[in-house]
Amino acid sequence: MAFLNKQKRPFTVVVEGNIGCGKTTFLNHCNKFNNVCVLAEPIEMWRNCNNHNLLGLLYQDIKKWSFTFQSYVQLTMLQQHTKQTSCPIKLMERSIYSARYCFVEKMKQDGLIPQASAAVIDKHFQWIRENVDITVDLIVYLRTTPEVVYERMLKRNRSEEKSVSLEYLQALHQIHEDWLYHKSLFDLPANVLVLNANLDKSAICEEYLKVEGHILNKSV
Ligand code: DCP
């Protein structure tokens, strides 16, 4: 590999799931563990790329901005994967894999990213896979139903997401399901542990216990 990390690679866990499935809540919960370096999704970078709110632009005109947005997501995810840490365990919100396999794929299917632009994203992605260590050891899939995440999204009222429809979440759900649950779409970079993330905040901690041991003991 041309770009190996100098430090020993941490056991790397990525948290995946639909928009609004509770990734941030899970990450906040794991912040209490001493040995775990928690890396939240770089959404603030997407909101401010040299003063451009790419997330806002994306949903204002999804056809115009999908390629730009996903190109930047891919870069920022690469930065997360390669961020050095002295912790033995790294926990990331999403990954370069879900960016490519879920979001870019959906946008490609819908004609929002033209085939030629998708080919450029893929060339970058393939080069990264061959030359940079973006190994993942474990995937935690926060599995939800589209209706539940739609309600949560409406409730949190993120200004950029006002135009996100239930249909969009249904399609993203299906892609996550095919990739992480049915394992019928693309390759899986690691084993997957599935949690019922439809549960509300009062019940979810018990569900988290099912994966905590795997993360802390670095077992897959
Ligand atoms: N997004 C995107 N393409 C990506 C990653 C994210 O279009 N490759 C968009 C979808 C959302 C926003 O960015 O509008 C944030 O998405 P996430 O699902 O990653 O994060 P949430 O904040 O919704 O996560 P959660 O509610 O689970 O904590």
GROMACS .gro file of C-alpha atoms and ligand atoms in nm:
model
  248
    1MET     CA    1   0.000   0.000   0.000
    2ALA     CA    2   0.134   0.342  -0.093
    3PHE     CA    3  -0.026   0.522   0.201
    4LEU     CA    4   0.003   0.303   0.506
    5ASN     CA    5  -0.075   0.451   0.845
    6LYS     CA    6   0.236   0.486   1.055
    7GLN     CA    7   0.062   0.383   1.375
    8LYS     CA    8  -0.082   0.039   1.437
    9ARG     CA    9  -0.423   0.023   1.276
   10PRO     CA   10  -0.708   0.048   1.528
   11PHE     CA   11  -0.993  -0.203   1.532
   12THR     CA   12  -1.234  -0.009   1.313
   13VAL     CA   13  -1.610  -0.020   1.356
   14VAL     CA   14  -1.848   0.169   1.127
   15VAL     CA   15  -2.207   0.254   1.215
   16GLU     CA   16  -2.446   0.240   0.922
   17GLY     CA   17  -2.817   0.288   0.863
   18ASN     CA   18  -3.074   0.513   0.703
   19ILE     CA   19  -3.096   0.889   0.755
   20GLY     CA   20  -3.235   0.943   1.106
   21CYS     CA   21  -3.173   0.586   1.227
   22GLY     CA   22  -2.990   0.708   1.540
   23LYS     CA   23  -2.623   0.687   1.448
   24THR     CA   24  -2.540   1.001   1.646
   25THR     CA   25  -2.720   0.870   1.956
   26PHE     CA   26  -2.525   0.544   1.934
   27LEU     CA   27  -2.197   0.733   1.893
   28ASN     CA   28  -2.276   0.957   2.191
   29HIS     CA   29  -2.347   0.646   2.397
   30CYS     CA   30  -2.007   0.500   2.302
   31ASN     CA   31  -1.823   0.820   2.389
   32LYS     CA   32  -1.810   0.703   2.750
   33PHE     CA   33  -1.571   0.419   2.665
   34ASN     CA   34  -1.207   0.512   2.730
   35ASN     CA   35  -1.049   0.300   2.460
   36VAL     CA   36  -1.275   0.414   2.180
   37CYS     CA   37  -1.205   0.705   1.947
   38VAL     CA   38  -1.545   0.821   1.821
   39LEU     CA   39  -1.554   0.999   1.485
   40ALA     CA   40  -1.884   1.166   1.407
   41GLU     CA   41  -1.982   1.221   1.046
   42PRO     CA   42  -1.818   1.537   0.907
   43ILE     CA   43  -2.155   1.702   0.837
   44GLU     CA   44  -2.022   2.044   0.944
   45MET     CA   45  -1.760   2.017   0.669
   46TRP     CA   46  -2.037   1.939   0.420
   47ARG     CA   47  -2.220   2.247   0.544
   48ASN     CA   48  -1.915   2.466   0.504
   49CYS     CA   49  -1.682   2.391   0.215
   50ASN     CA   50  -1.508   2.725   0.174
   51ASN     CA   51  -1.834   2.890   0.286
   52HIS     CA   52  -2.053   2.677   0.056
   53ASN     CA   53  -2.323   2.472   0.225
   54LEU     CA   54  -2.303   2.166   0.001
   55LEU     CA   55  -2.569   1.978   0.200
   56GLY     CA   56  -2.808   2.269   0.155
   57LEU     CA   57  -2.727   2.296  -0.215
   58LEU     CA   58  -2.777   1.921  -0.256
   59TYR     CA   59  -3.137   1.928  -0.144
   60GLN     CA   60  -3.213   2.261  -0.315
   61ASP     CA   61  -3.123   2.109  -0.653
   62ILE     CA   62  -3.034   1.745  -0.617
   63LYS     CA   63  -2.964   1.687  -0.985
   64LYS     CA   64  -2.722   1.976  -1.007
   65TRP     CA   65  -2.530   1.904  -0.685
   66SER     CA   66  -2.527   1.525  -0.630
   67PHE     CA   67  -2.190   1.471  -0.796
   68THR     CA   68  -2.026   1.765  -0.620
   69PHE     CA   69  -2.167   1.661  -0.284
   70GLN     CA   70  -2.071   1.295  -0.312
   71SER     CA   71  -1.722   1.383  -0.437
   72TYR     CA   72  -1.668   1.586  -0.121
   73VAL     CA   73  -1.826   1.318   0.099
   74GLN     CA   74  -1.582   1.066  -0.046
   75LEU     CA   75  -1.286   1.291   0.039
   76THR     CA   76  -1.406   1.361   0.394
   77MET     CA   77  -1.477   0.994   0.455
   78LEU     CA   78  -1.128   0.906   0.336
   79GLN     CA   79  -0.997   1.158   0.587
   80GLN     CA   80  -1.196   0.984   0.863
   81HIS     CA   81  -1.073   0.637   0.764
   82THR     CA   82  -0.710   0.750   0.765
   83LYS     CA   83  -0.725   0.971   1.076
   84GLN     CA   84  -0.461   0.845   1.315
   85THR     CA   85  -0.550   0.763   1.674
   86SER     CA   86  -0.369   0.622   1.972
   87CYS     CA   87  -0.692   0.446   2.078
   88PRO     CA   88  -0.708   0.073   2.006
   89ILE     CA   89  -1.066   0.108   1.877
   90LYS     CA   90  -1.203   0.356   1.623
   91LEU     CA   91  -1.578   0.403   1.586
   92MET     CA   92  -1.693   0.589   1.276
   93GLU     CA   93  -2.032   0.727   1.175
   94ARG     CA   94  -2.082   0.591   0.824
   95SER     CA   95  -1.797   0.511   0.588
   96ILE     CA   96  -1.661   0.557   0.239
   97TYR     CA   97  -1.841   0.229   0.160
   98SER     CA   98  -2.196   0.343   0.240
   99ALA     CA   99  -2.127   0.668   0.056
  100ARG     CA  100  -2.049   0.469  -0.258
  101TYR     CA  101  -2.279   0.169  -0.216
  102CYS     CA  102  -2.589   0.346  -0.082
  103PHE     CA  103  -2.592   0.714  -0.173
  104VAL     CA  104  -2.395   0.726  -0.498
  105GLU     CA  105  -2.573   0.412  -0.609
  106LYS     CA  106  -2.916   0.560  -0.543
  107MET     CA  107  -2.824   0.883  -0.721
  108LYS     CA  108  -2.686   0.687  -1.013
  109GLN     CA  109  -3.003   0.477  -1.037
  110ASP     CA  110  -3.215   0.791  -1.037
  111GLY     CA  111  -3.007   0.961  -1.307
  112LEU     CA  112  -2.901   1.232  -1.058
  113ILE     CA  113  -2.537   1.144  -1.116
  114PRO     CA  114  -2.468   1.081  -1.486
  115GLN     CA  115  -2.285   0.759  -1.574
  116ALA     CA  116  -1.969   0.949  -1.674
  117SER     CA  117  -1.958   1.134  -1.340
  118ALA     CA  118  -2.023   0.811  -1.151
  119ALA     CA  119  -1.729   0.659  -1.337
  120VAL     CA  120  -1.505   0.936  -1.200
  121ILE     CA  121  -1.624   0.871  -0.844
  122ASP     CA  122  -1.559   0.501  -0.901
  123LYS     CA  123  -1.209   0.563  -1.034
  124HIS     CA  124  -1.127   0.754  -0.715
  125PHE     CA  125  -1.292   0.487  -0.502
  126GLN     CA  126  -1.103   0.202  -0.669
  127TRP     CA  127  -0.772   0.387  -0.643
  128ILE     CA  128  -0.833   0.449  -0.274
  129ARG     CA  129  -0.918   0.083  -0.215
  130GLU     CA  130  -0.601  -0.031  -0.384
  131ASN     CA  131  -0.363   0.224  -0.232
  132VAL     CA  132  -0.494   0.332   0.109
  133ASP     CA  133  -0.573   0.123   0.414
  134ILE     CA  134  -0.948   0.173   0.462
  135THR     CA  135  -1.000  -0.162   0.632
  136VAL     CA  136  -1.315  -0.201   0.839
  137ASP     CA  137  -1.337  -0.475   1.103
  138LEU     CA  138  -1.702  -0.458   1.199
  139ILE     CA  139  -2.023  -0.296   1.076
  140VAL     CA  140  -2.305  -0.210   1.315
  141TYR     CA  141  -2.626  -0.177   1.115
  142LEU     CA  142  -2.892   0.030   1.292
  143ARG     CA  143  -3.192  -0.122   1.120
  144THR     CA  144  -3.511   0.081   1.102
  145THR     CA  145  -3.826   0.114   0.899
  146PRO     CA  146  -3.858   0.411   0.664
  147GLU     CA  147  -4.173   0.537   0.839
  148VAL     CA  148  -3.995   0.561   1.175
  149VAL     CA  149  -3.695   0.752   1.037
  150TYR     CA  150  -3.924   0.979   0.840
  151GLU     CA  151  -4.102   1.078   1.162
  152ARG     CA  152  -3.769   1.138   1.336
  153MET     CA  153  -3.641   1.347   1.047
  154LEU     CA  154  -3.953   1.565   1.052
  155LYS     CA  155  -3.920   1.603   1.429
  156ARG     CA  156  -3.554   1.709   1.425
  157ASN     CA  157  -3.637   1.958   1.149
  158ARG     CA  158  -3.287   1.997   1.000
  159SER     CA  159  -3.326   2.295   0.768
  160GLU     CA  160  -3.148   2.132   0.469
  161GLU     CA  161  -3.366   1.817   0.483
  162LYS     CA  162  -3.707   1.979   0.435
  163SER     CA  163  -3.739   1.836   0.083
  164VAL     CA  164  -3.645   1.477   0.178
  165SER     CA  165  -3.948   1.257   0.109
  166LEU     CA  166  -4.066   0.928   0.255
  167GLU     CA  167  -4.009   0.775  -0.090
  168TYR     CA  168  -3.642   0.878  -0.080
  169LEU     CA  169  -3.603   0.719   0.264
  170GLN     CA  170  -3.782   0.404   0.143
  171ALA     CA  171  -3.538   0.371  -0.145
  172LEU     CA  172  -3.235   0.433   0.077
  173HIS     CA  173  -3.374   0.179   0.325
  174GLN     CA  174  -3.396  -0.083   0.051
  175ILE     CA  175  -3.038  -0.023  -0.056
  176HIS     CA  176  -2.913  -0.053   0.304
  177GLU     CA  177  -3.118  -0.372   0.341
  178ASP     CA  178  -2.983  -0.528   0.021
  179TRP     CA  179  -2.627  -0.440   0.111
  180LEU     CA  180  -2.617  -0.509   0.488
  181TYR     CA  181  -2.908  -0.744   0.564
  182HIS     CA  182  -2.969  -0.957   0.254
  183LYS     CA  183  -2.601  -0.919   0.156
  184SER     CA  184  -2.698  -0.925  -0.209
  185LEU     CA  185  -2.556  -0.589  -0.320
  186PHE     CA  186  -2.183  -0.518  -0.352
  187ASP     CA  187  -1.917  -0.666  -0.129
  188LEU     CA  188  -1.924  -0.633   0.246
  189PRO     CA  189  -1.603  -0.489   0.390
  190ALA     CA  190  -1.665  -0.660   0.729
  191ASN     CA  191  -1.909  -0.871   0.930
  192VAL     CA  192  -2.239  -0.704   1.012
  193LEU     CA  193  -2.417  -0.689   1.349
  194VAL     CA  194  -2.779  -0.579   1.323
  195LEU     CA  195  -2.965  -0.381   1.590
  196ASN     CA  196  -3.333  -0.294   1.608
  197ALA     CA  197  -3.302   0.083   1.589
  198ASN     CA  198  -3.677   0.142   1.570
  199LEU     CA  199  -3.674   0.131   1.950
  200ASP     CA  200  -3.704   0.467   2.117
  201LYS     CA  201  -3.443   0.627   2.341
  202SER     CA  202  -3.576   0.464   2.660
  203ALA     CA  203  -3.537   0.110   2.524
  204ILE     CA  204  -3.241   0.140   2.291
  205CYS     CA  205  -2.965   0.113   2.556
  206GLU     CA  206  -3.054  -0.251   2.616
  207GLU     CA  207  -3.027  -0.310   2.241
  208TYR     CA  208  -2.683  -0.144   2.238
  209LEU     CA  209  -2.562  -0.406   2.489
  210LYS     CA  210  -2.580  -0.665   2.211
  211VAL     CA  211  -2.286  -0.507   2.031
  212GLU     CA  212  -2.087  -0.335   2.307
  213GLY     CA  213  -1.895  -0.653   2.391
  214HIS     CA  214  -1.801  -0.710   2.028
  215ILE     CA  215  -1.669  -0.356   1.999
  216LEU     CA  216  -1.482  -0.344   2.329
  217ASN     CA  217  -1.338  -0.695   2.295
  218LYS     CA  218  -1.253  -0.631   1.931
  219SER     CA  219  -1.434  -0.946   1.824
  220VAL     CA  220  -1.633  -0.993   1.506
  221DCP     N1  221  -2.592   1.218   0.305
  221DCP     C1  222  -2.583   1.201   0.167
  221DCP     N2  223  -2.484   1.123   0.117
  221DCP     C2  224  -2.397   1.061   0.198
  221DCP     C3  225  -2.407   1.073   0.338
  221DCP     C4  226  -2.508   1.153   0.389
  221DCP     O1  227  -2.663   1.258   0.092
  221DCP     N3  228  -2.300   0.986   0.143
  221DCP     C5  229  -2.694   1.309   0.359
  221DCP     C6  230  -2.819   1.243   0.407
  221DCP     C7  231  -2.863   1.332   0.521
  221DCP     C8  232  -2.735   1.392   0.575
  221DCP     O2  233  -2.638   1.378   0.471
  221DCP     O3  234  -2.946   1.435   0.472
  221DCP     C9  235  -2.686   1.324   0.702
  221DCP     O4  236  -2.707   1.189   0.681
  221DCP     P1  237  -2.677   1.069   0.776
  221DCP     O5  238  -2.781   0.965   0.763
  221DCP     O6  239  -2.540   1.021   0.746
  221DCP     O7  240  -2.674   1.132   0.921
  221DCP     P2  241  -2.794   1.159   1.024
  221DCP     O8  242  -2.758   1.284   1.096
  221DCP     O9  243  -2.925   1.152   0.954
  221DCP    O10  244  -2.777   1.035   1.117
  221DCP     P3  245  -2.859   0.990   1.245
  221DCP    O11  246  -2.989   1.064   1.248
  221DCP    O12  247  -2.871   0.845   1.226
  221DCP    O13  248  -2.771   1.028   1.361
   0.00000   0.00000   0.00000
